[in-house]
C-alpha positions in Angstrom: -103.8 20.8 39.5 -100.7 18.9 38.6 -97.3 18.8 40.3 -94.6 19.0 37.7 -91.6 17.8 39.7 -90.9 14.9 42.1 -90.6 17.3 45.0 -93.6 19.5 44.0 -95.9 18.1 46.7 -93.1 18.6 49.3 -92.7 22.2 48.1 -96.4 22.8 48.4 -96.5 21.4 51.9 -93.5 23.6 52.9 -95.2 26.6 51.5 -98.3 25.9 53.5 -96.2 25.8 56.7 -94.6 29.1 55.8 -97.8 30.8 54.4 -98.5 33.1 57.4 -95.3 35.0 56.7 -95.4 34.5 52.9 -96.3 36.7 49.9 -98.7 35.4 47.1 -98.2 37.3 43.9 -100.2 36.8 40.7 -100.2 38.0 37.1 -103.5 39.4 35.8 -104.2 38.4 32.2 -104.5 34.6 31.8 -104.1 34.1 35.6 -106.8 36.1 37.3 -108.6 37.1 34.1 -109.3 35.0 31.0 -107.5 36.0 27.8 -109.9 37.9 25.4 -109.5 39.6 22.0 -110.1 43.0 23.5 -107.8 43.6 26.6 -110.2 46.4 27.8 -112.8 43.7 28.3 -110.6 41.3 30.3 -112.4 41.5 33.6 -111.2 39.5 36.6 -112.8 36.1 37.2 -116.1 36.9 39.1 -115.0 34.8 42.1 -111.4 36.1 42.3 -112.1 39.1 44.5 -113.6 37.0 47.3 -110.8 34.4 47.0 -108.1 37.1 47.2 -109.7 38.6 50.3 -109.8 35.1 52.0 -106.3 34.5 50.9 -105.1 37.7 52.7 -106.3 36.2 55.9 -103.7 33.4 55.8 -100.7 35.1 54.2 -98.6 38.1 54.9 -99.5 40.0 51.7 -101.2 39.6 48.3 -99.9 41.3 45.2 -100.9 41.6 41.5 -97.9 42.1 39.2 -99.0 42.8 35.7 -97.9 44.3 32.4 -101.1 46.3 32.4 -101.2 49.9 33.6 -102.0 49.8 37.3 -105.2 51.9 36.9 -106.5 49.5 34.3 -105.9 46.5 36.5 -107.5 48.2 39.4 -110.6 49.1 37.4 -111.0 45.8 35.5 -110.3 43.7 38.6 -112.3 45.8 41.0 -109.1 45.6 43.0 -109.7 48.8 45.0 -112.7 47.2 46.6 -110.8 44.0 47.2 -108.0 46.1 48.7 -110.5 47.7 51.1 -111.7 44.3 52.2 -108.1 43.1 52.7 -107.3 46.3 54.6 -110.1 45.5 57.1 -108.0 42.5 58.1 -104.9 44.6 58.7 -103.2 43.1 55.6 -102.1 44.8 52.3 -102.9 44.4 48.7 -100.3 45.6 46.2 -100.7 46.2 42.5 -97.5 46.6 40.4 -98.4 47.8 37.0 -96.4 48.0 33.7 -94.0 45.2 34.9 -93.3 47.0 38.2 -92.9 50.5 37.0 -96.1 51.6 38.6 -97.1 50.8 42.2 -100.4 51.0 44.2 -101.2 49.7 47.6 -104.5 49.4 49.6 -103.1 51.5 52.4 -102.0 54.5 50.2 -104.6 54.4 47.4 -102.5 56.3 44.9 -100.5 55.1 41.9 -96.8 56.0 41.9 -95.4 56.2 38.4 -92.3 57.4 36.5 -92.3 59.5 33.4 -92.5 57.9 30.0 -89.2 56.5 28.8 -86.8 58.3 26.5 -87.1 56.9 23.0 -90.8 56.1 23.2 -91.8 59.2 21.1 -89.3 58.2 18.3 -90.5 54.6 18.5 -94.1 55.8 18.0 -93.2 58.0 15.1 -91.6 55.1 13.3 -94.1 52.4 14.3 -96.6 52.8 11.4 -93.7 52.3 8.9 -92.6 49.2 10.8 -96.1 47.8 10.8 -96.3 48.2 7.0 -92.9 46.7 6.6 -94.2 43.5 8.4 -97.4 43.5 6.4 -99.3 44.1 9.7 -100.6 47.6 9.3 -104.0 46.7 10.8 -102.5 45.4 14.0 -104.0 47.1 17.1 -101.6 49.4 19.0 -102.5 49.8 22.7 -101.2 52.9 24.4 -100.2 52.1 28.0 -98.6 55.4 28.8 -95.2 54.0 29.7 -95.3 51.4 26.9 -97.0 50.5 23.7 -98.3 47.0 22.9 -98.9 45.7 19.4 -101.6 43.1 19.3 -102.0 40.6 16.4 -104.9 38.6 17.9 -107.5 40.4 15.7 -105.7 39.8 12.4 -106.7 37.1 10.0 -103.5 35.0 10.7 -102.3 36.3 14.1 -99.4 33.9 14.5 -97.9 34.6 11.1 -98.3 38.4 11.7 -96.6 38.0 15.1 -93.7 36.1 13.6 -93.2 38.9 10.9 -93.5 41.7 13.5 -91.2 40.3 16.2 -87.8 41.0 14.5 -89.0 44.3 13.0 -90.2 45.7 16.4 -87.1 44.2 18.2 -84.9 46.2 15.9 -86.9 49.4 16.3 -86.9 49.0 20.1 -83.2 48.4 20.2 -82.5 51.5 18.1 -84.5 53.6 20.7 -83.1 52.1 23.9 -86.3 50.3 24.7 -87.1 46.7 25.9 -89.2 44.3 23.8 -91.5 42.0 25.7 -93.1 39.2 23.7 -96.4 37.7 24.8 -99.5 35.8 23.7 -100.1 37.4 20.3 -98.9 40.7 21.7 -95.5 42.4 21.5 -94.9 45.2 24.1 -92.2 47.8 23.9 -91.3 49.6 27.1 -88.6 51.2 29.2 -85.5 49.2 30.3 -84.5 48.7 33.9 -87.6 47.1 35.4 -89.3 43.7 35.0 -91.6 41.5 37.1 -88.5 39.7 38.6 -87.3 43.0 40.1 -90.8 43.7 41.4 -90.8 40.3 43.1 -87.4 40.9 44.7 -88.3 44.3 45.9 -91.6 43.2 47.5 -90.0 40.1 49.1 -87.3 42.4 50.7 -89.8 45.0 51.8 -92.2 42.6 53.4 -89.4 40.4 54.8 -91.2 37.5 53.2 -90.9 34.1 54.8 -92.0 32.4 51.6 -93.1 33.4 48.1 -95.7 32.1 45.6 -96.0 33.4 42.1 -98.6 32.5 39.5 -98.4 33.5 35.9 -99.1 32.3 32.4 -96.9 34.0 29.8 -93.4 35.0 28.7 -93.5 38.2 30.6 -93.6 36.2 33.8 -90.3 34.4 33.2 -88.3 37.0 35.1 -90.7 36.7 38.1 -90.3 32.9 38.0 -86.5 33.3 37.9 -86.6 35.7 40.8 -88.6 33.3 42.9 -86.1 30.5 42.1 -83.4 32.8 43.5 -85.4 33.3 46.6 -85.6 29.5 46.9 -81.8 29.2 46.7 -81.7 31.6 49.6 -83.7 29.1 51.6 -87.3 30.5 51.3 -90.2 28.1 50.8 -91.5 29.0 47.3 -94.1 27.7 44.9 -94.2 28.5 41.1 -97.6 28.1 39.5 -98.2 28.0 35.8 -101.7 28.9 34.5 -101.4 26.8 31.4 -103.0 27.3 28.0 -102.7 25.9 24.5 -101.2 29.2 23.3 -98.1 29.3 25.6 -96.2 26.7 27.5 -92.8 28.3 28.3 -93.5 28.4 32.0 -94.4 24.7 32.4 -90.8 23.5 32.8 -90.1 26.2 35.3 -93.2 25.5 37.4 -93.9 23.4 40.5 -97.6 23.2 39.8 -99.6 23.5 36.6 -103.2 24.5 36.6 -105.7 25.3 33.8 -106.4 29.0 33.5 -108.0 31.3 36.1 -110.4 28.6 37.2 -107.4 26.4 38.1 -105.6 29.2 39.8 -108.6 29.9 42.1 -109.0 26.2 42.8 -105.4 26.1 43.9 -105.8 29.2 46.1 -108.9 27.8 47.7 -107.0 24.6 48.6 -104.1 26.7 49.9 -106.4 28.7 52.2 -108.1 25.6 53.5 -104.8 23.8 54.1 -103.3 26.8 56.0 -106.4 27.2 58.1 -106.4 23.6 59.1 -102.6 23.3 59.8 
């Protein structure tokens, strides 16, 4: 755990004091779950469920905000069981899937989701040609329902394939009124109008949050970090946590604390729980 700014320790201490009325929100992949070649095998860290349940005892609410479909995050994370444990304390676990387009909570146990975006069908029709154009025909395309993600991690030179694909898919997304979301060897195309930052703002307003912590690892978390920075300007105690890796460092300069992967995230949360309980 490394504080990245001169006032990082002061911000951590202020968040501890505000924790009982605060929200803690976390990304899934790279934050609660290790990054793996096959996203369908990206199970949550085995100790994360217990830590999240303990965390709910000392904060107002816990949320997972992910680019994954909500059902997939619930299943891979065992989050319904975690939600039941949190519900026993009278608190709430929220899961926002597909960058906030989908919503699940431990009190309602159902996923609320919009229809697939206009333009997605045309994008999919033209996608094989775009992949061939970028010499990446073997890239794996993941159907998320409201979005599609093109993964280069399994290709012989994933970074080179990613660089070729990015402008081609950006053009195709633009032509169909869709949003392109770059990530760690994955390019996602989805509906406009929602991102993790909007999910953060909505949750903070709904809860009446007295503080906000967000932990993430990738470019898709930038909007969430920026939303938390706006909350800080409004006077809320906040803490931005980067789950760092060798693959992606864009969040480091935006962060108050840098940790190393899911293990580091859980170590930070355990420290937070202990500090709140002893304060």
